[in-house]
C-alpha atoms as a printed R data frame, in Angstrom:
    type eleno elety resid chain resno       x       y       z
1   ATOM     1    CA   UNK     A     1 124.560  86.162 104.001
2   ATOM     2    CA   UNK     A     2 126.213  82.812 104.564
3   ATOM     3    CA   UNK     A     3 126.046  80.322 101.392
4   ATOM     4    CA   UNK     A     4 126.429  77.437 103.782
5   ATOM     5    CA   UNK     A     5 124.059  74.893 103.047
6   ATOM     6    CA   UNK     A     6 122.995  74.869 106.525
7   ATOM     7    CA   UNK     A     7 121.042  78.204 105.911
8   ATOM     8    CA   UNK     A     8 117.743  77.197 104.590
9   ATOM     9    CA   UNK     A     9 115.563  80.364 104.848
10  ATOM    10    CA   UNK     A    10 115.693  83.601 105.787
11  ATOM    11    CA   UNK     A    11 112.526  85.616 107.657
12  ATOM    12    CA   UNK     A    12 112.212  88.655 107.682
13  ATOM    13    CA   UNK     A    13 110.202  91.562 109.635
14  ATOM    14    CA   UNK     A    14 108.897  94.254 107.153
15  ATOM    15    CA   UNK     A    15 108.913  97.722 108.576
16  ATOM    16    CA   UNK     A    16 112.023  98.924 109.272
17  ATOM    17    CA   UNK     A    17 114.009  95.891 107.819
18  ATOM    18    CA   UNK     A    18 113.050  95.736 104.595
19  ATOM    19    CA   UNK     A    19 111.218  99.219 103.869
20  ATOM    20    CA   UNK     A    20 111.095 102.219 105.599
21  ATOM    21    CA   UNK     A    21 107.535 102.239 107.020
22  ATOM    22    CA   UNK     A    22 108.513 102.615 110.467
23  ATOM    23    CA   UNK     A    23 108.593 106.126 109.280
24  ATOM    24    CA   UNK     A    24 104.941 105.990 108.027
25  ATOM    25    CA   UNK     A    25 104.261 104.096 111.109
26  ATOM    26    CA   UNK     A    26 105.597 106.411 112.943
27  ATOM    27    CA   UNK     A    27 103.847 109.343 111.837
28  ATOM    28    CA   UNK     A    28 100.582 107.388 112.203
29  ATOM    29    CA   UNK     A    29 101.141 106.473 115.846
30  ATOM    30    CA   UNK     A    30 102.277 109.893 116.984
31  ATOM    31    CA   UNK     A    31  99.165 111.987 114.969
32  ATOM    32    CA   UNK     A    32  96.802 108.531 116.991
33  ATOM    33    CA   UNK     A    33  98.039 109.700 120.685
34  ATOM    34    CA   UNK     A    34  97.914 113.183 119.959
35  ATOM    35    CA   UNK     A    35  94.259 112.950 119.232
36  ATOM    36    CA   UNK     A    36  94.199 110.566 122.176
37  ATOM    37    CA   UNK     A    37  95.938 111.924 124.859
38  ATOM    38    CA   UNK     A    38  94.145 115.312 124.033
39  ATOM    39    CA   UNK     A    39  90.838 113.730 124.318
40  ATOM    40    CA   UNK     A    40  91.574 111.293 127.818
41  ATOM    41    CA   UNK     A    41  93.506 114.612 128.965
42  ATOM    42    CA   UNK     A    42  96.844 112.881 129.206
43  ATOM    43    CA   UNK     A    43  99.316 115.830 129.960
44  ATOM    44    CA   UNK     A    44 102.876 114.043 128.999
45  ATOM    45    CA   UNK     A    45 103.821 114.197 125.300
46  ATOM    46    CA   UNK     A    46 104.039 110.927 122.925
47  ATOM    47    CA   UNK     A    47 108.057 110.503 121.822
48  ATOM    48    CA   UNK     A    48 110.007 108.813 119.738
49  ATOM    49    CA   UNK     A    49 110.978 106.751 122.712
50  ATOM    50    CA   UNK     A    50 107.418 105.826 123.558
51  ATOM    51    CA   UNK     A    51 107.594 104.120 119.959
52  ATOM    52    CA   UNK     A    52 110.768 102.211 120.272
53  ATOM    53    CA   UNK     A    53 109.848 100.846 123.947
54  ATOM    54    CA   UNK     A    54 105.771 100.526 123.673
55  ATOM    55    CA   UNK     A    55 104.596 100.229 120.177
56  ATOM    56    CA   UNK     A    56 107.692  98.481 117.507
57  ATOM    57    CA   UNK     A    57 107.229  94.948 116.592
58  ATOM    58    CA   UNK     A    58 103.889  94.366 118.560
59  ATOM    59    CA   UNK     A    59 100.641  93.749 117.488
60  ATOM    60    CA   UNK     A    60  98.531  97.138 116.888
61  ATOM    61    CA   UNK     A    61  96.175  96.435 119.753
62  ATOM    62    CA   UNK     A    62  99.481  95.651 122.097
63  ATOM    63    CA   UNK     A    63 100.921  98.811 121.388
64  ATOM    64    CA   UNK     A    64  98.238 100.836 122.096
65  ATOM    65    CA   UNK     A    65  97.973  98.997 125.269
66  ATOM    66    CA   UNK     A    66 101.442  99.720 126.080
67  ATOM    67    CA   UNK     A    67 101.595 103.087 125.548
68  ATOM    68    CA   UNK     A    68  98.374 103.878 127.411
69  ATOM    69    CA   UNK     A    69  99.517 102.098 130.939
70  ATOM    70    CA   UNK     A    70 102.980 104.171 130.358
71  ATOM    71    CA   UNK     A    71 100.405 107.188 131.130
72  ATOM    72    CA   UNK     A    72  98.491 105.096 133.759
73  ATOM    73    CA   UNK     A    73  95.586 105.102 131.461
74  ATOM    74    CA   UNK     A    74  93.261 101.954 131.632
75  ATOM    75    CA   UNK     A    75  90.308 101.438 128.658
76  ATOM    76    CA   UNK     A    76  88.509  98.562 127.874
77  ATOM    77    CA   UNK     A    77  90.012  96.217 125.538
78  ATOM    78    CA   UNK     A    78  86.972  95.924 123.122
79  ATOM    79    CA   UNK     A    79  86.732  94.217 119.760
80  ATOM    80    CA   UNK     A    80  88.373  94.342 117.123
81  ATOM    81    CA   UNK     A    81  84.840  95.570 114.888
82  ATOM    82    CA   UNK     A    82  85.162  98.456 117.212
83  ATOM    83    CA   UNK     A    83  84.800 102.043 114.904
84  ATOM    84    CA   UNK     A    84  87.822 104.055 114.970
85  ATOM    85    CA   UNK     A    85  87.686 106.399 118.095
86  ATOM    86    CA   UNK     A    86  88.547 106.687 121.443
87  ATOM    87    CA   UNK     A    87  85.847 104.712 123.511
88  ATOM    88    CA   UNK     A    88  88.295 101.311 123.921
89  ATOM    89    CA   UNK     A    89  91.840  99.987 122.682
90  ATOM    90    CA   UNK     A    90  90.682  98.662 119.898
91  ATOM    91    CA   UNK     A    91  88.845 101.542 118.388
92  ATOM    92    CA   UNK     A    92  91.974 103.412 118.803
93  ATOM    93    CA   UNK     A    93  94.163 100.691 117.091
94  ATOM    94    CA   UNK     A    94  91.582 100.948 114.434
95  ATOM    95    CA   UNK     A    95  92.057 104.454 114.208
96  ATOM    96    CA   UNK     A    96  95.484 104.358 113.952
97  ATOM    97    CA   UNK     A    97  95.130 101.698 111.124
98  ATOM    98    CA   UNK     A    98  93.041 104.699 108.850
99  ATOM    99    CA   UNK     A    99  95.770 106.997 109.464
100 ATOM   100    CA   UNK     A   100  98.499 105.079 108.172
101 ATOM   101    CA   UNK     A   101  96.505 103.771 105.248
102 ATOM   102    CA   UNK     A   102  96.250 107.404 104.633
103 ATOM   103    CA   UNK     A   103  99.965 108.207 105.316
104 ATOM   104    CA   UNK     A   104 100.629 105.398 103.398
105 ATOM   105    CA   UNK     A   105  98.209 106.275 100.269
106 ATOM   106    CA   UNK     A   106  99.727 109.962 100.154
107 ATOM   107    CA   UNK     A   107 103.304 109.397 100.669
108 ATOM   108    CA   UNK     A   108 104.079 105.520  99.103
109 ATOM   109    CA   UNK     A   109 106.813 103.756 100.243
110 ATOM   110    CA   UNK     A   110 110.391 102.080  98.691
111 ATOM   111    CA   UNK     A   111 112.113  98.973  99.977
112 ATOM   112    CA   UNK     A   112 115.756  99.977 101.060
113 ATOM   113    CA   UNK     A   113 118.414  99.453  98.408
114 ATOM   114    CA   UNK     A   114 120.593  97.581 100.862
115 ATOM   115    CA   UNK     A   115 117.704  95.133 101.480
116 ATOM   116    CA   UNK     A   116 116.507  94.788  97.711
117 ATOM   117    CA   UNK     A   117 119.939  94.070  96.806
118 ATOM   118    CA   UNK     A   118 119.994  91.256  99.504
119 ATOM   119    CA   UNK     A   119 116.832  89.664  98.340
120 ATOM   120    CA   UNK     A   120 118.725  89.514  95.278
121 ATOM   121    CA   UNK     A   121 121.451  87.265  96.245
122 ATOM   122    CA   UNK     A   122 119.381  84.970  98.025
123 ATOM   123    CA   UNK     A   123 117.041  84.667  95.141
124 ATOM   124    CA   UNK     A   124 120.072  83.948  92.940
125 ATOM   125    CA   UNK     A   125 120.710  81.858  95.375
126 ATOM   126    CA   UNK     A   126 117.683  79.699  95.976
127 ATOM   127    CA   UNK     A   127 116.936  80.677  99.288
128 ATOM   128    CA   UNK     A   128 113.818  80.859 100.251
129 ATOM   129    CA   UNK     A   129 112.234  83.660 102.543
130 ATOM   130    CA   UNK     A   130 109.260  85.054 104.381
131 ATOM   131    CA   UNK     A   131 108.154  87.848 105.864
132 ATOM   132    CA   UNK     A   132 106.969  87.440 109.637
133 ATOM   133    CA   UNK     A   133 105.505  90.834 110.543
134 ATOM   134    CA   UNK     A   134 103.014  91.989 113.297
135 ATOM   135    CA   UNK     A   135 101.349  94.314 110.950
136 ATOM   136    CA   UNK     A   136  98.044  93.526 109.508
137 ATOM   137    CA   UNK     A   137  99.046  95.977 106.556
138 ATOM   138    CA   UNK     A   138 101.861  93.853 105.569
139 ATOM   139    CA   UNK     A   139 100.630  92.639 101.714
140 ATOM   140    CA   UNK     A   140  99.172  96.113 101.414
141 ATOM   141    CA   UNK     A   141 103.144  97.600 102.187
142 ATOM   142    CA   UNK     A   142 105.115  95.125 100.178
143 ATOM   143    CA   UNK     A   143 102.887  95.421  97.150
144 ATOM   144    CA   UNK     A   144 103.207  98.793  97.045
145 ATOM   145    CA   UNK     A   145 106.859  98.615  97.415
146 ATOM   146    CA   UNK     A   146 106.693  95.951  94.952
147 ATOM   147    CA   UNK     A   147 107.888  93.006  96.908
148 ATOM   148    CA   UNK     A   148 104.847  91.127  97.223
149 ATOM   149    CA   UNK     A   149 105.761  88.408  94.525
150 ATOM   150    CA   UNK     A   150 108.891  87.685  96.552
151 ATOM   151    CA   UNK     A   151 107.424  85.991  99.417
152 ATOM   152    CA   UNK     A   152 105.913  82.517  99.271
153 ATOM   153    CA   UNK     A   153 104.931  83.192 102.837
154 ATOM   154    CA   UNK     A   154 103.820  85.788 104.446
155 ATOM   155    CA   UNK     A   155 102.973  85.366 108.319
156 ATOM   156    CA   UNK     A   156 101.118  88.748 109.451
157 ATOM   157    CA   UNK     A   157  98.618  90.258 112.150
158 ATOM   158    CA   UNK     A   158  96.004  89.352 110.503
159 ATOM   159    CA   UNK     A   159  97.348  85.586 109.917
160 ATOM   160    CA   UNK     A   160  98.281  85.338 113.676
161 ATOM   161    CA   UNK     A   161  94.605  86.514 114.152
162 ATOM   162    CA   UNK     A   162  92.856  84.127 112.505
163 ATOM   163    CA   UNK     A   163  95.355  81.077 113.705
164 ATOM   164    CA   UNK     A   164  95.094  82.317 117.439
165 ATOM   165    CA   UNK     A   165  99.466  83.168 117.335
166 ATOM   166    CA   UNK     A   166 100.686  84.942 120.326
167 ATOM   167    CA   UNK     A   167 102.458  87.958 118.659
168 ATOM   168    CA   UNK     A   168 105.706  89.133 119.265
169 ATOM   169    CA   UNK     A   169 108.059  88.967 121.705
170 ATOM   170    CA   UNK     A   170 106.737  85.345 121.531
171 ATOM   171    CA   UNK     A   171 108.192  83.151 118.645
172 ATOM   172    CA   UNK     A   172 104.795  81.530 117.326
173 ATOM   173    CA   UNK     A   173 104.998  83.657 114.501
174 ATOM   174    CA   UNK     A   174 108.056  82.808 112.984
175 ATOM   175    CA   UNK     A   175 107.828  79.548 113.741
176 ATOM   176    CA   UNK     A   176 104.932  79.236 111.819
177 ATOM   177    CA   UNK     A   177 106.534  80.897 108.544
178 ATOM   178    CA   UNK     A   178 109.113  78.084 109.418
179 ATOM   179    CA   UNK     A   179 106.578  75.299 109.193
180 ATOM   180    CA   UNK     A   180 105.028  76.682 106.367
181 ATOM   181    CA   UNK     A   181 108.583  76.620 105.066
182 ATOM   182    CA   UNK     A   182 109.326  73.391 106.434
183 ATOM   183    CA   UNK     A   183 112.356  74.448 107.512
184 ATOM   184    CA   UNK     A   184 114.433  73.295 111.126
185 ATOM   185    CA   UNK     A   185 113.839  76.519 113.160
186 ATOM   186    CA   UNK     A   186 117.973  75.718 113.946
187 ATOM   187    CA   UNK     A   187 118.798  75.912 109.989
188 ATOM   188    CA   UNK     A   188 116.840  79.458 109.707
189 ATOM   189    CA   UNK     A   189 117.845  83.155 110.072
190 ATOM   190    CA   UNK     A   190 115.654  85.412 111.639
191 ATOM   191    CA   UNK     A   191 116.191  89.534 110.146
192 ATOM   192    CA   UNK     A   192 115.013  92.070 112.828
193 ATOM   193    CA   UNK     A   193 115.206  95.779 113.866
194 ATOM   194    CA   UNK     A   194 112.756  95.806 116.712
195 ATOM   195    CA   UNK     A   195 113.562  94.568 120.312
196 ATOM   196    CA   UNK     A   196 110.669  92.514 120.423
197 ATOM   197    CA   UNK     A   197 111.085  90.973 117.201
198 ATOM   198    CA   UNK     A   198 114.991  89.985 117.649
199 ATOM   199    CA   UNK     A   199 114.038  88.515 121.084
200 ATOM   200    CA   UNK     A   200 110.882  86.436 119.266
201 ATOM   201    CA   UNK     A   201 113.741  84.698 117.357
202 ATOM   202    CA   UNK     A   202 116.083  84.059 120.003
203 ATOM   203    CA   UNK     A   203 112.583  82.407 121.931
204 ATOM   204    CA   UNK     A   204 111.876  80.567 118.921
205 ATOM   205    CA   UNK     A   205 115.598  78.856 119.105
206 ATOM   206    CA   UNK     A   206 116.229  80.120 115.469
207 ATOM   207    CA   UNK     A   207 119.612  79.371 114.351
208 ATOM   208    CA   UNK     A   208 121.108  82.978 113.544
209 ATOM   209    CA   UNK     A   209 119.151  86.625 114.974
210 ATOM   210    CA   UNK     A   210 120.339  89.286 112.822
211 ATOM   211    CA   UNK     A   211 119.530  92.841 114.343
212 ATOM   212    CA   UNK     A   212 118.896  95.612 112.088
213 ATOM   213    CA   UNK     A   213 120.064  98.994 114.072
214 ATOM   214    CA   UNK     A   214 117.228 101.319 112.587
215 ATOM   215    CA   UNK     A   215 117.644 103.551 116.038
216 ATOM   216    CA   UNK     A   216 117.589 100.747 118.915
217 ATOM   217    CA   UNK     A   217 121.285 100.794 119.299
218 ATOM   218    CA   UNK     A   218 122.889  97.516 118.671
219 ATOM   219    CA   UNK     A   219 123.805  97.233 122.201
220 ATOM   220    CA   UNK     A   220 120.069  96.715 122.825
221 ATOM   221    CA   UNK     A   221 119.547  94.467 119.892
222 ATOM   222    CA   UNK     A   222 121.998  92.308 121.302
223 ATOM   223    CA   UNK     A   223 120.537  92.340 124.708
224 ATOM   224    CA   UNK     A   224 117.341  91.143 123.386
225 ATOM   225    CA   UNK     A   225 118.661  88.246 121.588
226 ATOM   226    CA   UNK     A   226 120.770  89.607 118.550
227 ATOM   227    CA   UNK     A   227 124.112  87.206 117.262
228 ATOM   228    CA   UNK     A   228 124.728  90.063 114.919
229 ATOM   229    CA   UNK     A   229 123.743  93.483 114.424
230 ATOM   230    CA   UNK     A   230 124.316  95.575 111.002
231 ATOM   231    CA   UNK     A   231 123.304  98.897 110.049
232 ATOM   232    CA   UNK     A   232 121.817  98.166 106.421
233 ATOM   233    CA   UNK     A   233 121.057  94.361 104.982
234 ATOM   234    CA   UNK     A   234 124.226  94.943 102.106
235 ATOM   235    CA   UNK     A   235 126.603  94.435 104.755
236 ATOM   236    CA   UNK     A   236 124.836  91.138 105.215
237 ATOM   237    CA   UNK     A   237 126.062  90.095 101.465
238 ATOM   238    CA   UNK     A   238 129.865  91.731 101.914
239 ATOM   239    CA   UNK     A   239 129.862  89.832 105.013
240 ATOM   240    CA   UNK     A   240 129.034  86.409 103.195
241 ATOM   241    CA   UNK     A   241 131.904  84.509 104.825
242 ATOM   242    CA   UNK     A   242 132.168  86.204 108.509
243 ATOM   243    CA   UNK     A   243 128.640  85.513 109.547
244 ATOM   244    CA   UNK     A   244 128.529  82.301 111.940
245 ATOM   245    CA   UNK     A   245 126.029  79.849 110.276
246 ATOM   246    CA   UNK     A   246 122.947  78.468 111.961
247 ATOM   247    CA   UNK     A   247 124.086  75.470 112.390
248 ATOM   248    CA   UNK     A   248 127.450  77.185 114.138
249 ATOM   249    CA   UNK     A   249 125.072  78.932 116.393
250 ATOM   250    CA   UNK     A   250 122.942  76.829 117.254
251 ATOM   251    CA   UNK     A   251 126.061  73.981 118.531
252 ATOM   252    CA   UNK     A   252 127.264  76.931 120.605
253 ATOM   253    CA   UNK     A   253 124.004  77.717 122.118
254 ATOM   254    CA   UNK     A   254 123.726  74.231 123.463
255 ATOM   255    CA   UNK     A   255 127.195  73.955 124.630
256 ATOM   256    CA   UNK     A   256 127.390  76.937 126.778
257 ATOM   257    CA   UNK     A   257 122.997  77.255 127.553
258 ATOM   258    CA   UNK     A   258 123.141  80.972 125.954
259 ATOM   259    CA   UNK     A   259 123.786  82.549 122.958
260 ATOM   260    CA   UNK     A   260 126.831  84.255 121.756
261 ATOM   261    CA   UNK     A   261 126.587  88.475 122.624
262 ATOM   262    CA   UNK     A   262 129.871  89.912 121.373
């Protein structure tokens, strides 16, 4: 990560980035549209792809919404007190929230050693960070992969709840870790592995999107809004003095009315 000056705090997105919960995720959402699609009688199999298009970096309730109208399947939104069932989208986004708590309880979870090791340098550093996630398990996953004490701020689906954020694609919530930051959107990096997270930063007019290729495909990632795209967040520390700074991106962004894809 650059140690220009004009870098004054990094965000991150949790699953995916900096711990491997997509996996748990994952296994949550495809045992929640099993159950589903074999109770509304939906014939065509959830994928992998259904995940990565519908379901990544949106709120819970979004996903589920996504994923049903890819099957031309219409329930009432309901509430979010809704039990965990079937009956609306929000009892089925609740149900999905018991299964990965249980996934999650049974299996634990690590940060990534490529990520840890970042955190490191920009703690050594005195950079500050912040996790921006649309997960309303967030505190739940980085204290059990003992990150919880590294993050100041921590902007999450339940925090965009309560303050009435728009959730990704949309930039309010990492803008708002930048305010609580108070930190120039145009001096910040944004750290993301979904489409709809690297494309909330690039809306948000953040001064560097890094894409995390966790199965995208960095072409995508920089279609959506990416200025760089690694595989793991070390190459983000060997890569100290390649990476253009914010302030470099942001000066070419308003010179040329886009952002650099190469």
């Amino acid at each position: 990560m650059t140690t220009n000056q004009q870098c004054q705090a990094v965000l991150f997105d949790l699953d995916g980035v900096l711990t491997p919960t997509a996996l748990v995720h994952e296994r949550a959402w495809s045992q929640l549209f099993e159950r589903a699609f074999a109770h509304l009688g939906v014939e065509r199999t959830y994928t992998t792809d259904d995940y990565l298009r519908f379901v990544d970096g949106r709120p819970r309730y979004a996903g589920v919404a996504a994923v049903l109208a890819s099957r031309g399947v219409t329930l009432d939104e309901g509430a979010p007190t809704d039990a965990p069932g079937f009956s609306t989208v929000c009892a089925l986004g609740n149900l999905k929230n018991e299964l990965f708590t249980e996934v999650l309880a049974r299996d634990g979870v690590e940060a990534y050693p490529g990520s840890r090791a970042l955190l490191d340098a920009l703690q050594r550093r005195g950079t500050p960070v912040a996790v921006v996630s649309s997960s309303r398990n967030a505190r739940r996953v980085l204290e059990a992969a003992g990150l919880l004490q590294r993050f100041p701020v921590i902007v999450d689906g339940a925090y965009a709840a309560e303050h009435g954020l728009a959730g990704k694609p949309a930039p309010d919530t990492y803008l708002e870790a930048a305010r609580r930051l108070q930190v120039d959107p145009r001096h910040a990096v944004v750290v993301e592995d979904a489409l709809s997270g690297v494309a909330s930063g690039r809306a948000g007019g953040f001064g560097l999107v890094v894409g995390v290729d966790r199965g995208a495909g960095a072409a995508a990632l920089r279609e959506h809004g990416a200025d760089v795209v690694v595989t793991d967040l070390a190459e983000l520390i060997e890569a100290d003095d390649e990476l253009p700074t914010p302030a470099e991106s942001s000066a070419e962004q308003s010179e040329t009315g886009e952002r650099k894809h190469a």
